[in-house]
Amino acid sequence: MTRSTITTGTTTGTATATRYDRRMYALMNRREAAALYATAARRRAVVGAHVLMTLASIAVWLLMVLDADALWPAFVLLALVLPWCVATGAINAATRGLLELRGRMLDERQLAERDRVRALAHRITTGILLIAAAVMGAVTWFADVRFEGLAFAALFSALVIHWVMPLWVAGIRAEDDEPDLYGDPVAE
């Protein structure tokens, strides 16, 4: 570990930053693909595409589990991986690594924003799970449909949505970049 001065956001602080921390910070702050997320509309489009690809991946994976003999879902899943990763990278770049960087690499404003994003994502996920439980309960109660066979699929879907919801919320909440007036924020 080395001791270095790190500039993040608008403040400069002294922190213990490893080579991994500096590399991730540099990676999350690259601007080559900035055209993908330069405006709020483009960020919403990338997040929307990411949501659709995530839901499609869940559906295809569940088809693979339910019909182990079918080979086509595996190819569809493989085809979804690359664009899903590109969209994930674009969202992470738009948020400048808000959720991926360690806390010591973020300033106070970024730490507070990360806490707000996680709290909002938690509330959204809780609402989705509440609605899903209520719908499944109502269908079971009134229509006498049993969901025992789908319990794993429902839990897996909930886990995936819980996992990526903070990324989606951060991508939607990200603001447009301000012009770079002070140069490269990473002290080498």
Short mmCIF file of C-alpha atoms in Angstrom, two decimals:
data_model
loop_
_atom_site.label_atom_id
_atom_site.label_comp_id
_atom_site.label_asym_id
_atom_site.label_seq_id
_atom_site.Cartn_x
_atom_site.Cartn_y
_atom_site.Cartn_z
CA MET A 1 0.00 0.00 0.00
CA THR A 2 1.19 3.48 -0.75
CA ARG A 3 0.20 6.76 0.75
CA SER A 4 -0.83 9.27 -1.87
CA THR A 5 -2.97 12.31 -2.38
CA ILE A 6 -6.16 11.59 -4.23
CA THR A 7 -8.42 14.17 -5.77
CA THR A 8 -12.00 13.04 -6.06
CA GLY A 9 -14.84 15.23 -7.11
CA THR A 10 -14.19 18.72 -5.82
CA THR A 11 -12.05 18.07 -2.77
CA THR A 12 -8.58 16.72 -2.19
CA GLY A 13 -7.85 14.40 0.68
CA THR A 14 -5.04 12.19 1.84
CA ALA A 15 -6.02 8.57 1.91
CA THR A 16 -4.37 5.21 1.80
CA ALA A 17 -4.93 4.16 -1.77
CA THR A 18 -3.75 0.88 -3.17
CA ARG A 19 -2.74 0.36 -6.75
CA TYR A 20 -6.12 -1.35 -7.23
CA ASP A 21 -7.92 1.75 -5.89
CA ARG A 22 -6.05 4.06 -8.24
CA ARG A 23 -6.62 1.74 -11.22
CA MET A 24 -10.35 1.42 -10.54
CA TYR A 25 -10.65 5.18 -10.04
CA ALA A 26 -8.91 5.80 -13.38
CA LEU A 27 -11.07 3.16 -15.09
CA MET A 28 -14.33 4.55 -13.72
CA ASN A 29 -13.39 8.08 -14.77
CA ARG A 30 -12.44 7.40 -18.38
CA ARG A 31 -14.32 9.58 -20.85
CA GLU A 32 -13.92 7.68 -24.16
CA ALA A 33 -17.53 6.48 -24.16
CA ALA A 34 -19.00 9.68 -22.70
CA ALA A 35 -21.29 10.05 -25.72
CA LEU A 36 -23.28 7.04 -24.43
CA TYR A 37 -24.28 8.85 -21.24
CA ALA A 38 -23.68 12.54 -21.91
CA THR A 39 -27.31 13.57 -21.40
CA ALA A 40 -30.06 12.51 -19.02
CA ALA A 41 -32.06 11.03 -21.91
CA ARG A 42 -29.13 8.89 -23.02
CA ARG A 43 -28.50 7.71 -19.45
CA ARG A 44 -32.17 6.77 -19.10
CA ALA A 45 -31.97 4.89 -22.41
CA VAL A 46 -28.87 2.98 -21.26
CA VAL A 47 -30.52 2.15 -17.92
CA GLY A 48 -33.70 1.09 -19.72
CA ALA A 49 -31.72 -1.14 -22.06
CA HIS A 50 -29.87 -2.59 -19.06
CA VAL A 51 -33.18 -3.30 -17.29
CA LEU A 52 -34.58 -5.03 -20.39
CA MET A 53 -31.42 -7.10 -20.90
CA THR A 54 -31.39 -8.08 -17.22
CA LEU A 55 -35.04 -9.17 -17.32
CA ALA A 56 -34.46 -11.02 -20.60
CA SER A 57 -31.43 -12.77 -19.09
CA ILE A 58 -33.47 -13.85 -16.07
CA ALA A 59 -36.24 -15.17 -18.32
CA VAL A 60 -33.82 -17.04 -20.58
CA TRP A 61 -31.97 -18.50 -17.59
CA LEU A 62 -35.26 -19.70 -16.15
CA LEU A 63 -36.14 -21.30 -19.49
CA MET A 64 -32.79 -23.08 -19.39
CA VAL A 65 -33.56 -24.38 -15.90
CA LEU A 66 -37.09 -25.49 -16.78
CA ASP A 67 -36.16 -27.13 -20.09
CA ALA A 68 -32.65 -28.53 -19.69
CA ASP A 69 -32.77 -30.17 -23.14
CA ALA A 70 -33.19 -26.90 -25.04
CA LEU A 71 -29.91 -25.48 -26.32
CA TRP A 72 -31.11 -22.20 -27.81
CA PRO A 73 -31.53 -20.38 -24.46
CA ALA A 74 -27.81 -20.81 -23.76
CA PHE A 75 -26.94 -19.03 -27.01
CA VAL A 76 -29.42 -16.24 -26.30
CA LEU A 77 -27.92 -15.82 -22.84
CA LEU A 78 -24.41 -15.65 -24.28
CA ALA A 79 -25.57 -13.08 -26.83
CA LEU A 80 -26.99 -10.93 -24.02
CA VAL A 81 -23.81 -10.96 -21.92
CA LEU A 82 -21.68 -8.57 -23.99
CA PRO A 83 -24.26 -5.79 -24.46
CA TRP A 84 -25.25 -6.17 -20.79
CA CYS A 85 -21.62 -5.67 -19.76
CA VAL A 86 -21.27 -2.64 -22.05
CA ALA A 87 -24.41 -1.10 -20.55
CA THR A 88 -23.14 -1.84 -17.02
CA GLY A 89 -19.86 -0.14 -17.86
CA ALA A 90 -21.65 2.88 -19.31
CA ILE A 91 -23.75 3.27 -16.17
CA ASN A 92 -20.69 2.89 -13.95
CA ALA A 93 -18.84 5.49 -16.03
CA ALA A 94 -21.83 7.85 -15.91
CA THR A 95 -21.79 7.65 -12.11
CA ARG A 96 -17.98 7.77 -12.05
CA GLY A 97 -17.87 4.51 -10.15
CA LEU A 98 -20.12 5.66 -7.34
CA LEU A 99 -21.07 2.10 -6.40
CA GLU A 100 -17.89 0.32 -7.48
CA LEU A 101 -15.18 2.40 -5.83
CA ARG A 102 -14.17 1.91 -2.24
CA GLY A 103 -15.31 4.55 0.22
CA ARG A 104 -11.80 5.95 0.68
CA MET A 105 -11.78 6.94 -3.00
CA LEU A 106 -14.94 9.06 -2.71
CA ASP A 107 -15.40 12.49 -1.21
CA GLU A 108 -18.12 13.33 1.32
CA ARG A 109 -20.60 14.40 -1.36
CA GLN A 110 -20.13 11.14 -3.25
CA LEU A 111 -20.43 9.07 -0.08
CA ALA A 112 -23.69 10.83 0.77
CA GLU A 113 -24.99 10.28 -2.77
CA ARG A 114 -24.06 6.60 -2.59
CA ASP A 115 -26.01 6.29 0.67
CA ARG A 116 -29.03 8.03 -0.91
CA VAL A 117 -28.88 5.77 -3.98
CA ARG A 118 -28.68 2.61 -1.87
CA ALA A 119 -31.54 3.75 0.38
CA LEU A 120 -33.78 4.59 -2.59
CA ALA A 121 -32.92 1.31 -4.33
CA HIS A 122 -33.74 -0.55 -1.12
CA ARG A 123 -37.14 1.16 -0.91
CA ILE A 124 -37.91 0.39 -4.57
CA THR A 125 -36.89 -3.26 -4.18
CA THR A 126 -38.96 -3.54 -1.01
CA GLY A 127 -41.98 -2.15 -2.87
CA ILE A 128 -41.50 -4.57 -5.76
CA LEU A 129 -41.24 -7.50 -3.37
CA LEU A 130 -44.31 -6.33 -1.43
CA ILE A 131 -46.37 -6.04 -4.62
CA ALA A 132 -45.13 -9.43 -5.88
CA ALA A 133 -45.95 -11.10 -2.55
CA ALA A 134 -49.39 -9.49 -2.47
CA VAL A 135 -50.17 -10.56 -6.05
CA MET A 136 -48.93 -14.10 -5.45
CA GLY A 137 -50.90 -14.27 -2.19
CA ALA A 138 -54.07 -12.98 -3.82
CA VAL A 139 -53.75 -15.40 -6.74
CA THR A 140 -53.14 -18.28 -4.34
CA TRP A 141 -56.06 -17.27 -2.12
CA PHE A 142 -58.66 -16.39 -4.73
CA ALA A 143 -57.67 -18.51 -7.75
CA ASP A 144 -56.32 -21.49 -5.83
CA VAL A 145 -53.06 -21.49 -7.83
CA ARG A 146 -49.98 -23.00 -6.18
CA PHE A 147 -46.54 -21.45 -6.71
CA GLU A 148 -44.32 -24.01 -4.98
CA GLY A 149 -42.59 -24.95 -8.22
CA LEU A 150 -41.79 -21.33 -8.98
CA ALA A 151 -40.40 -20.40 -5.57
CA PHE A 152 -36.76 -20.72 -6.67
CA ALA A 153 -37.40 -18.70 -9.83
CA ALA A 154 -39.09 -15.95 -7.84
CA LEU A 155 -36.28 -15.84 -5.27
CA PHE A 156 -33.61 -15.81 -7.97
CA SER A 157 -35.36 -12.99 -9.82
CA ALA A 158 -35.69 -11.00 -6.59
CA LEU A 159 -31.98 -11.49 -5.86
CA VAL A 160 -30.93 -10.26 -9.30
CA ILE A 161 -33.20 -7.21 -9.13
CA HIS A 162 -32.00 -6.42 -5.60
CA TRP A 163 -28.40 -6.71 -6.83
CA VAL A 164 -28.71 -4.35 -9.82
CA MET A 165 -31.31 -1.88 -8.50
CA PRO A 166 -28.68 0.47 -6.96
CA LEU A 167 -26.92 0.61 -10.33
CA TRP A 168 -30.16 1.50 -12.09
CA VAL A 169 -31.04 4.16 -9.51
CA ALA A 170 -27.54 5.65 -9.67
CA GLY A 171 -27.70 5.74 -13.47
CA ILE A 172 -31.05 7.53 -13.43
CA ARG A 173 -29.92 9.99 -10.74
CA ALA A 174 -26.55 10.80 -12.36
CA GLU A 175 -26.18 14.38 -13.45
CA ASP A 176 -24.60 15.80 -16.58
CA ASP A 177 -20.84 16.28 -16.40
CA GLU A 178 -19.59 19.76 -15.75
CA PRO A 179 -16.78 21.04 -17.95
CA ASP A 180 -13.34 19.92 -16.70
CA LEU A 181 -11.71 23.13 -15.47
CA TYR A 182 -8.90 21.66 -13.37
CA GLY A 183 -7.49 18.79 -15.42
CA ASP A 184 -7.14 15.14 -14.51
CA PRO A 185 -8.55 14.40 -11.03
CA VAL A 186 -6.28 11.39 -10.45
CA ALA A 187 -2.92 12.12 -8.84
CA GLU A 188 -0.40 9.67 -10.26
#
